[in-house]
Amino acid sequence: MTMVRQASAAATAARTAAQPMLDVERVRTDFPLLMQHRDGKPLVYLDNAATTQKPQVVVDSVKQYYEGYNANIHRGVYKLSQQATDAYEAARVKLQRFVNAAQPHEIIFLRGVTEAVNLVAHSFGRTSLVAGDEVVISAMEHHSNIVPWQIVCEATRARLRIVPMTDEGELELDEFEGLISAKTKLVALVHVSNSLGTINPVKEMVAIAHGHNVPVLVDGAQATPHMAVDVQDLDCDFYALSGHKMFGPTGIGILYGKAELLNAMPPYQGGGEMIRSVCFDKTTYAPLPAKFEAGTPNIAGAIGLGAAVDYLNGMSWDAIHAHEDDLLRYATESLETIPGLHVLGTAKEKASVVSFVLDGVHAHDIGTIVDKEGVAIRTGHHCTQPVMERLGVPATARASFAFYNTREEVDALVRAVHRVHEVFS
Amino acid sequence: MADLKDLYQQIVLDHNRAPRNFKKIPNASHTAEGTNPLCGDDITLYVTVEGNVIKDVGFQGKGCAISQASASLMTSTVKGKTTEEAESLFRAFHDMVAGGPDAPADDKTLGKLAALAGVKRFPARVKCANLPWHTLHAALTGSDEPASTE
């Protein structure tokens, strides 16, 4: 008996060493909002692909800035301004290390992925695209990585080409290579699909594009809350992330760009902060990163995002991955036991996102009914109307999990979806 | 506390399951498209007006139970009414689903449209209920722009 126990303890220890466990209950206490009850029921927040909740340390860092050292940056000679500048620039270095960029000035603070794509589309796109050129994007892009390219293509008379996807929600790589030609000036790809959860083989696709000397922009909005990102390893030319998707504040994100490319690009917006000198005859621009940060930036946001990075650095990506993978499998299996329910997006490599439809019931009705059970999920087209069109559905219900979600919350979702059948029976 | 039964009344579920007037009218005198950009719901409305009377009305499209039932209830109600009566029903309907919490529903005017009164307590769903009415208004006023709930 004793021997068995010892053997079992040793096995447990070995497992723990191989796969660090996440103490979810402890982690949850870091997030004040998760402690809430709604209509007498515990809040089950499963809309993390839309935005994530914020740990107390992020909320505190923003509060401390406003209460303790709020001042504009890069201009005051007084100590308070210097303190704010130091915190803002320290946040830049945190983000540089977070994505493993070679240099801090390759990190541009802006509002998020939407603004990052617009920056590249207008600054890089408008100056390098001419009539007949092509930009390649994929069938599973978020509208934020479609519409800016349509605007620029219309202005330059360039053309958008689309990498198709399979019924399972995987990009067709053979088709991808075939789409790249001498006309291709840029490839813009989503790292992880927000509506299906597919993790795209970005590194491989960057290598293919680079084989044709075509630079690549990666939309990392849905990747950074789930996995370590190394822009030098991916060798992508641009990488964008949004703070609020990775436990930081809204209205702040970054564009990473290789210095060589960013240096060659014209400014996107003009104003204060981004100039070296201004005369009515001629204005010269500041070097990176200021060239792309016109106006007073979201200082509190950058500091808060830095705090979110610190928070993530205190965790283990392996532990997060193991936990989220367990949630993904458990949720997929549990939901599929519900009659008439179909999971959309069954790629081999997936982040913890489960999109589903229910026969005879529109996604909005699912959303309203599960909300009454205290379960928050997203319903609709998820800003990916072409994905809905491709899969032949008007909308889906989507549960998206973060590391602070639990199997019990999956159970609550499944119970709530059963309620939909009761209401509609 | 708002109850799901207030929202999904039997008559609403019935009209969703078997929508009335779900048809295209090939020679309609008025047509309009309506979309709810937030959720992608869309509806096309066909109206045949003779004099100022709505002789026939049909709709096609896709959407949630509330928008489908609302379109079905609306088309059954306005058929045979004058365009002025339809516009006045729209106002009464709008007041019912989007009016203040204490605004009493005008049941006498609304008739079976009152089945959607529960929508008021689900603010996120008001646009679903209103979409067919906005589209009817666009069709009757001959607006070239697609109707939108935004």
XYZ file of C-alpha atoms in Angstrom:
575
model
C 0.000 0.000 0.000
C 2.719 2.360 1.036
C 4.692 1.499 -2.033
C 1.723 2.153 -4.271
C 1.205 5.503 -2.616
C 4.822 6.394 -3.061
C 4.742 5.341 -6.674
C 1.620 7.383 -7.228
C 3.144 10.418 -5.524
C 6.235 10.047 -7.669
C 4.091 9.844 -10.797
C 2.223 12.987 -9.763
C 5.503 14.774 -9.106
C 6.784 13.691 -12.517
C 3.638 14.974 -14.179
C 3.886 18.260 -12.331
C 7.471 18.667 -13.409
C 6.622 17.887 -17.011
C 3.529 20.052 -17.119
C 3.282 22.812 -14.521
C -0.238 23.107 -13.152
C -2.130 26.357 -13.056
C -3.703 27.209 -9.705
C -6.860 28.594 -11.310
C -8.684 29.370 -8.073
C -5.770 31.486 -6.889
C -5.384 33.171 -10.287
C -9.092 34.085 -10.301
C -8.677 36.096 -7.117
C -6.364 38.429 -9.066
C -9.347 39.515 -11.210
C -11.890 41.578 -9.234
C -14.601 41.371 -11.896
C -14.614 37.566 -11.867
C -15.804 37.650 -8.248
C -19.128 39.201 -9.335
C -22.592 37.716 -9.199
C -25.330 38.717 -11.635
C -29.009 38.048 -10.895
C -27.831 35.939 -7.951
C -25.670 33.730 -10.171
C -21.879 33.785 -10.411
C -20.746 35.589 -13.542
C -19.381 33.143 -16.098
C -17.327 35.245 -18.477
C -16.629 33.383 -21.715
C -16.138 36.284 -24.125
C -12.381 36.628 -23.813
C -11.804 36.873 -27.555
C -13.811 40.122 -27.450
C -11.951 41.478 -24.458
C -10.294 40.025 -21.374
C -10.757 40.966 -17.736
C -8.045 42.920 -15.949
C -6.012 41.775 -12.979
C -5.885 44.118 -9.988
C -2.232 44.955 -10.725
C -3.218 46.438 -14.096
C -6.054 48.484 -12.593
C -3.686 49.656 -9.832
C -0.926 50.669 -12.244
C -3.308 52.958 -14.134
C -4.654 54.399 -10.882
C -1.136 54.966 -9.533
C -0.150 56.875 -12.661
C -3.144 59.210 -12.470
C -2.902 59.651 -8.716
C 0.847 59.765 -8.353
C 2.726 60.992 -11.430
C 0.319 62.138 -14.131
C 2.212 64.490 -16.463
C 2.790 64.734 -20.168
C 5.814 62.899 -21.469
C 8.924 63.791 -23.479
C 8.647 67.532 -22.897
C 8.655 68.695 -19.289
C 11.983 69.389 -17.631
C 10.345 68.897 -14.249
C 10.673 65.680 -12.296
C 7.034 64.639 -12.563
C 7.202 64.638 -16.356
C 10.448 62.709 -16.244
C 8.836 60.099 -14.004
C 5.920 59.683 -16.432
C 8.327 59.519 -19.392
C 10.420 56.871 -17.671
C 7.345 54.735 -16.926
C 6.078 55.064 -20.512
C 9.453 54.137 -21.996
C 9.873 51.306 -19.481
C 6.556 49.938 -20.756
C 7.955 50.031 -24.296
C 10.907 47.898 -23.208
C 8.522 45.457 -21.497
C 6.605 45.084 -24.759
C 9.853 44.759 -26.717
C 10.879 41.829 -24.522
C 7.353 40.383 -24.567
C 7.458 39.918 -28.347
C 11.269 39.584 -28.405
C 11.868 42.515 -30.733
C 15.526 43.353 -31.359
C 15.220 47.008 -30.324
C 12.789 49.095 -28.233
C 12.220 51.677 -30.983
C 10.707 48.933 -33.133
C 7.702 49.082 -30.779
C 5.136 51.760 -31.697
C 2.402 52.444 -29.158
C -0.999 53.024 -30.694
C -4.652 52.182 -30.048
C -4.565 48.524 -30.994
C -4.464 46.197 -33.967
C -7.001 48.244 -35.951
C -4.824 51.340 -35.808
C -1.693 49.270 -36.429
C -3.095 47.790 -39.647
C -4.297 51.227 -40.749
C -0.826 52.613 -40.098
C 0.839 49.977 -42.274
C -1.886 50.196 -44.934
C -1.616 53.960 -45.254
C 2.077 54.503 -44.627
C 3.565 51.406 -46.269
C 0.651 50.552 -48.560
C 0.009 53.917 -50.146
C 3.699 54.491 -50.880
C 4.545 51.054 -52.262
C 1.367 50.003 -54.091
C 0.697 50.993 -57.687
C -2.093 50.001 -60.045
C -2.040 46.244 -60.675
C -0.100 45.381 -57.482
C -1.545 42.886 -55.043
C -1.985 42.476 -51.304
C -2.610 38.946 -50.044
C -4.824 38.378 -47.001
C -6.664 35.270 -45.809
C -10.258 34.093 -45.754
C -10.352 34.266 -41.962
C -9.270 37.858 -41.376
C -11.067 40.104 -38.923
C -12.651 43.118 -40.631
C -9.780 45.187 -39.219
C -7.373 43.329 -41.504
C -9.670 43.561 -44.537
C -11.193 47.030 -44.692
C -7.971 49.098 -44.405
C -6.570 47.113 -47.353
C -9.739 47.642 -49.371
C -9.486 51.388 -48.776
C -5.848 51.504 -49.835
C -6.389 49.171 -52.785
C -9.181 51.378 -54.020
C -6.998 54.474 -53.758
C -4.006 52.869 -55.494
C -5.951 50.573 -57.841
C -4.166 47.590 -56.344
C -5.948 44.295 -55.834
C -6.738 42.088 -52.833
C -6.096 38.356 -53.142
C -7.569 35.936 -50.612
C -5.959 32.733 -49.287
C -8.881 30.262 -49.139
C -9.697 28.054 -46.174
C -11.026 24.532 -45.806
C -14.380 23.554 -44.275
C -12.474 22.786 -41.064
C -11.182 26.355 -40.928
C -7.572 25.812 -41.982
C -5.797 27.961 -44.562
C -4.893 26.224 -47.817
C -1.129 26.617 -47.899
C -0.684 25.279 -51.432
C -3.033 27.960 -52.673
C -1.140 30.561 -50.648
C 2.130 30.038 -52.448
C 0.303 30.139 -55.780
C -1.185 33.531 -54.953
C 2.198 35.184 -54.481
C 3.730 36.690 -57.572
C 5.895 39.575 -58.678
C 2.818 41.773 -58.205
C 2.517 40.943 -54.491
C 3.691 43.800 -52.286
C 2.505 42.588 -48.871
C 0.940 39.642 -47.093
C -1.309 40.408 -44.092
C -2.352 37.407 -41.975
C -4.179 36.697 -38.775
C -2.114 34.628 -36.322
C -5.127 33.151 -34.496
C -8.668 33.381 -35.879
C -11.021 35.216 -33.511
C -14.136 33.444 -34.770
C -12.805 29.882 -35.203
C -9.713 29.707 -32.978
C -7.475 28.362 -35.772
C -3.767 28.909 -35.121
C -2.240 29.628 -38.512
C 1.271 28.377 -39.417
C 2.541 31.934 -39.535
C 6.244 31.096 -39.397
C 5.949 28.795 -42.380
C 3.882 31.351 -44.289
C 6.384 34.129 -43.559
C 9.151 31.913 -44.958
C 7.119 31.285 -48.123
C 6.417 35.004 -48.585
C 10.041 35.923 -47.912
C 11.048 33.402 -50.560
C 9.416 35.868 -52.955
C 10.798 38.954 -51.121
C 7.324 39.893 -49.881
C 7.020 41.374 -46.366
C 4.395 40.035 -43.943
C 2.178 41.729 -41.370
C 0.736 39.500 -38.639
C -2.417 40.363 -36.679
C -1.606 38.944 -33.254
C -4.679 40.175 -31.366
C -5.885 36.667 -30.506
C -2.440 35.075 -30.189
C -0.812 37.098 -27.421
C -3.318 36.104 -24.679
C -2.592 32.425 -25.362
C 1.030 31.912 -26.404
C 4.534 33.261 -26.324
C 5.284 35.290 -29.438
C 8.792 35.774 -30.784
C 8.813 38.157 -33.732
C 12.447 37.387 -34.543
C 11.736 33.676 -34.659
C 8.635 34.221 -36.805
C 10.744 36.666 -38.854
C 7.575 38.643 -39.625
C 8.046 42.237 -40.735
C 5.144 43.692 -38.742
C 3.265 42.289 -35.756
C 0.301 43.983 -34.097
C -1.354 43.330 -30.737
C -4.156 44.882 -28.685
C -3.694 45.414 -24.954
C -7.269 44.740 -23.920
C -7.222 41.250 -25.449
C -4.284 40.338 -23.194
C -5.483 41.563 -19.778
C -4.387 45.179 -20.316
C -6.435 48.373 -20.766
C -8.524 49.281 -23.807
C -7.244 51.870 -26.284
C -3.616 50.728 -26.221
C -1.663 48.280 -28.321
C 1.520 48.058 -30.319
C 2.782 47.753 -33.815
C 6.115 45.974 -34.005
C 7.959 46.665 -37.225
C 11.472 45.891 -38.381
C 13.425 49.142 -37.962
C 14.617 49.072 -41.557
C 11.025 49.090 -42.832
C 9.695 51.587 -40.301
C 12.569 53.968 -41.052
C 11.772 53.894 -44.751
C 8.055 54.551 -44.227
C 6.526 58.050 -44.154
C 4.632 59.230 -41.036
C 1.025 58.110 -40.731
C -0.292 61.031 -38.695
C 1.232 64.462 -38.277
C 1.265 66.520 -35.125
C 3.238 67.138 -31.982
C 5.738 64.640 -30.637
C 6.593 63.230 -34.096
C 8.719 66.109 -35.387
C 12.345 67.126 -35.236
C 11.693 70.696 -36.378
C 8.774 72.511 -37.920
C 9.002 75.472 -40.305
C 6.329 76.601 -42.711
C 8.776 75.770 -45.514
C 9.738 72.308 -44.338
C 9.225 69.960 -41.429
C 11.612 67.182 -40.536
C 10.462 64.162 -38.611
C 11.631 62.606 -35.392
C 13.347 59.223 -35.504
C 11.598 56.020 -34.386
C 9.475 55.445 -32.464
C 8.293 59.070 -32.107
C 7.816 59.406 -35.871
C 4.731 57.222 -35.563
C 3.439 58.508 -32.225
C 1.924 61.891 -33.080
C 0.163 63.691 -30.249
C 0.066 62.848 -26.564
C -0.183 59.057 -26.428
C -2.267 56.888 -24.118
C 0.301 57.095 -21.327
C -1.842 55.383 -18.687
C -2.713 52.673 -21.200
C 0.910 51.956 -22.032
C 1.780 51.740 -18.339
C -1.219 49.449 -17.762
C -0.212 47.250 -20.697
C 3.285 47.054 -19.245
C 1.726 45.855 -15.977
C -0.255 43.212 -17.907
C 3.006 41.996 -19.466
C 4.580 41.816 -15.998
C 1.578 39.812 -14.834
C 1.892 37.353 -17.740
C 5.639 37.073 -17.145
C 4.798 35.813 -13.669
C 2.960 32.866 -15.191
C 4.103 29.880 -17.205
C 3.002 29.675 -20.845
C 3.245 25.889 -20.609
C 0.823 25.892 -17.681
C -1.534 28.294 -19.474
C -1.422 26.181 -22.609
C -2.105 22.921 -20.743
C -5.048 24.447 -18.888
C -6.599 26.163 -21.926
C -6.143 23.060 -24.051
C -7.985 21.048 -21.416
C -10.810 23.636 -21.423
C -10.971 23.576 -25.225
C -11.239 19.788 -25.391
C -13.686 19.580 -22.495
C -15.903 22.354 -23.895
C -15.892 20.879 -27.401
C -16.762 17.396 -26.146
C -19.424 18.646 -23.709
C -21.126 20.956 -26.191
C -21.192 18.271 -28.869
C -23.376 16.100 -26.620
C -26.189 18.670 -27.058
C -28.644 17.549 -29.775
C -28.526 19.717 -32.892
C -25.350 21.536 -31.870
C -22.492 21.816 -34.359
C -19.020 23.159 -33.592
C -17.567 25.259 -36.412
C -13.803 25.419 -36.772
C -12.115 22.106 -36.144
C -8.553 22.921 -37.140
C -5.836 20.677 -35.716
C -4.111 23.665 -34.106
C -6.622 25.731 -32.148
C -6.647 28.292 -29.386
C -9.381 28.014 -26.735
C -12.261 29.309 -28.859
C -15.408 27.277 -29.571
C -17.807 28.637 -32.183
C -21.081 26.764 -32.544
C -24.540 26.812 -34.071
C -27.727 25.132 -32.940
C -30.243 23.747 -35.462
C -33.322 25.946 -35.708
C -32.105 28.601 -33.265
C -30.347 31.821 -34.219
C -27.164 32.686 -32.328
C -28.717 35.839 -30.824
C -31.441 33.850 -29.156
C -28.780 31.537 -27.718
C -26.900 34.592 -26.430
C -29.925 36.097 -24.688
C -30.974 32.821 -23.070
C -27.527 31.840 -21.757
C -27.086 35.402 -20.462
C -30.113 34.811 -18.243
C -28.112 31.960 -16.719
C -25.242 34.343 -16.019
C -23.096 33.107 -18.929
C -21.564 35.801 -21.169
C -20.724 34.631 -24.681
C -20.490 36.453 -27.978
C -23.066 35.907 -30.696
C -23.050 37.288 -34.207
C -20.541 37.401 -37.038
C -17.593 38.351 -34.801
C -16.461 40.984 -37.317
C -15.625 38.154 -39.729
C -18.528 38.241 -42.164
C -16.520 36.464 -44.921
C -15.940 33.527 -42.524
C -19.698 33.279 -41.900
C -20.321 33.444 -45.645
C -17.711 30.746 -46.284
C -19.280 28.422 -43.697
C -22.819 29.231 -44.843
C -24.139 30.512 -41.520
C -25.469 34.010 -40.668
C -23.909 33.994 -37.227
C -22.446 31.746 -34.552
C -22.369 31.603 -30.788
C -18.815 31.711 -29.511
C -17.351 30.758 -26.164
C -13.750 31.905 -25.797
C -11.680 30.941 -22.786
C -8.848 32.568 -20.893
C -6.540 30.906 -18.374
C -8.845 31.985 -15.530
C -11.808 29.961 -16.798
C -12.717 26.593 -15.295
C -14.348 23.291 -16.211
C -17.229 24.286 -13.894
C -17.821 27.314 -16.116
C -17.928 25.037 -19.157
C -20.570 22.995 -17.302
C -22.551 26.194 -16.649
C -22.412 27.019 -20.367
C -23.612 23.546 -21.322
C -26.502 23.745 -18.816
C -27.410 27.174 -20.184
C -27.421 25.931 -23.792
C -29.762 23.116 -22.720
C -32.088 25.897 -21.489
C -32.229 27.173 -25.089
C -33.827 23.893 -26.127
C -36.331 24.180 -23.273
C -37.349 27.710 -24.281
C -37.634 26.822 -27.957
C -39.363 23.466 -27.481
C -36.278 40.615 -13.186
C -36.941 40.242 -16.884
C -38.164 36.753 -17.646
C -37.361 34.786 -20.768
C -41.040 33.844 -21.045
C -41.868 37.560 -21.502
C -39.537 37.639 -24.477
C -40.204 34.262 -26.040
C -43.979 34.115 -25.788
C -45.673 31.211 -27.529
C -46.985 33.455 -30.295
C -43.445 34.748 -30.941
C -42.018 31.232 -31.108
C -44.850 30.215 -33.394
C -44.296 33.099 -35.811
C -40.556 32.346 -35.794
C -41.126 28.679 -36.562
C -43.693 29.327 -39.280
C -43.316 32.919 -40.458
C -46.346 34.341 -42.274
C -45.883 36.147 -45.585
C -42.365 34.757 -46.009
C -42.373 35.301 -49.749
C -41.015 37.409 -52.525
C -43.573 39.519 -54.408
C -42.141 39.748 -57.938
C -44.051 42.848 -59.025
C -44.111 44.677 -55.716
C -44.598 48.433 -56.005
C -42.207 49.066 -53.109
C -39.197 47.094 -51.861
C -36.480 47.799 -49.333
C -33.611 46.014 -47.678
C -32.866 46.281 -44.002
C -29.783 45.193 -42.088
C -28.657 45.156 -38.530
C -24.924 45.749 -39.062
C -24.071 44.705 -35.537
C -25.312 41.160 -35.949
C -25.625 40.705 -39.694
C -29.384 40.122 -39.677
C -30.959 41.113 -42.950
C -34.431 41.368 -44.392
C -35.915 42.249 -47.755
C -39.439 43.595 -47.727
C -41.866 43.598 -50.655
C -44.980 45.772 -50.555
C -47.774 46.207 -53.074
C -49.579 49.498 -52.514
C -52.723 50.391 -54.416
C -54.041 53.880 -53.831
C -52.783 54.222 -50.302
C -53.710 50.714 -49.201
C -51.174 47.950 -48.557
C -52.680 45.195 -50.686
C -49.920 42.672 -50.152
C -46.690 42.458 -48.210
C -44.001 39.796 -47.946
C -40.501 39.433 -46.557
C -37.428 37.280 -46.926
C -34.171 37.175 -45.033
C -32.487 35.686 -42.038
C -32.273 36.643 -38.432
C -33.045 35.731 -34.864
C -36.428 34.605 -33.536
C -37.319 38.151 -32.512
C -36.634 39.760 -35.885
C -38.321 36.911 -37.780
C -41.394 36.907 -35.531
C -41.559 40.689 -35.663
C -41.490 40.641 -39.476
C -44.139 37.927 -39.549
C -46.419 39.749 -37.077
C -45.873 43.066 -38.818
C -46.708 41.778 -42.292
C -49.870 40.046 -41.034
C -50.947 43.233 -39.262
C -50.338 45.858 -41.937
C -51.888 43.920 -44.814
C -55.094 45.755 -45.777
C -54.166 48.868 -43.798
C -53.442 52.273 -45.308
C -49.855 53.448 -45.399
C -50.738 56.114 -42.794
C -52.131 53.444 -40.501
C -48.953 51.400 -40.960
C -46.753 54.369 -40.048
C -48.849 55.029 -36.983
C -48.533 51.357 -35.958
C -44.764 51.705 -36.327
C -44.819 54.602 -33.859
C -46.967 52.655 -31.393
C -44.728 49.592 -31.796
C -41.576 51.629 -31.319
C -43.005 53.197 -28.164
C -43.900 49.739 -26.873
C -40.421 48.185 -27.298
C -38.201 51.225 -26.840
C -40.334 53.603 -24.757
C -39.695 54.365 -21.097
C -40.138 51.568 -18.566
C -43.541 52.882 -17.491
C -44.931 53.718 -20.918
C -48.086 51.597 -21.213
C -48.410 49.574 -24.379
C -51.340 50.633 -26.537
C -52.806 47.125 -26.732
C -55.917 48.275 -28.530
C -53.923 49.690 -31.434
C -51.225 47.031 -31.385
C -53.340 43.899 -31.197
C -51.167 40.791 -31.518
C -48.071 42.963 -31.992
C -48.255 43.333 -28.199
C -46.746 39.827 -28.015
C -43.377 41.552 -28.477
C -43.834 43.897 -25.492
C -41.318 41.816 -23.509
C -38.513 43.036 -25.776
C -38.495 46.296 -23.803
C -36.813 44.526 -20.919
C -34.067 43.150 -23.174
C -32.482 46.362 -24.520
C -29.955 44.423 -26.617
C -32.840 42.959 -28.615
C -34.836 46.137 -29.376
C -33.068 46.526 -32.716
C -34.055 42.989 -33.704
C -37.743 43.784 -33.157
C -37.551 47.164 -34.884
C -35.640 46.052 -37.987
C -38.701 44.976 -40.046
C -40.514 48.209 -39.167
C -37.571 50.398 -40.175
C -37.465 48.456 -43.423
C -41.194 48.931 -44.029
C -40.790 52.645 -43.387
C -37.913 52.757 -45.908
C -39.993 50.855 -48.474
C -43.009 53.133 -48.089
C -41.002 56.347 -48.190
C -39.047 55.106 -51.199
C -35.651 55.559 -49.612
C -32.814 54.296 -51.809
C -30.575 53.674 -48.829
C -30.923 50.270 -47.153
C -32.687 50.616 -43.805
C -30.417 50.161 -40.840
C -30.987 49.917 -37.137
C -27.725 51.786 -36.507
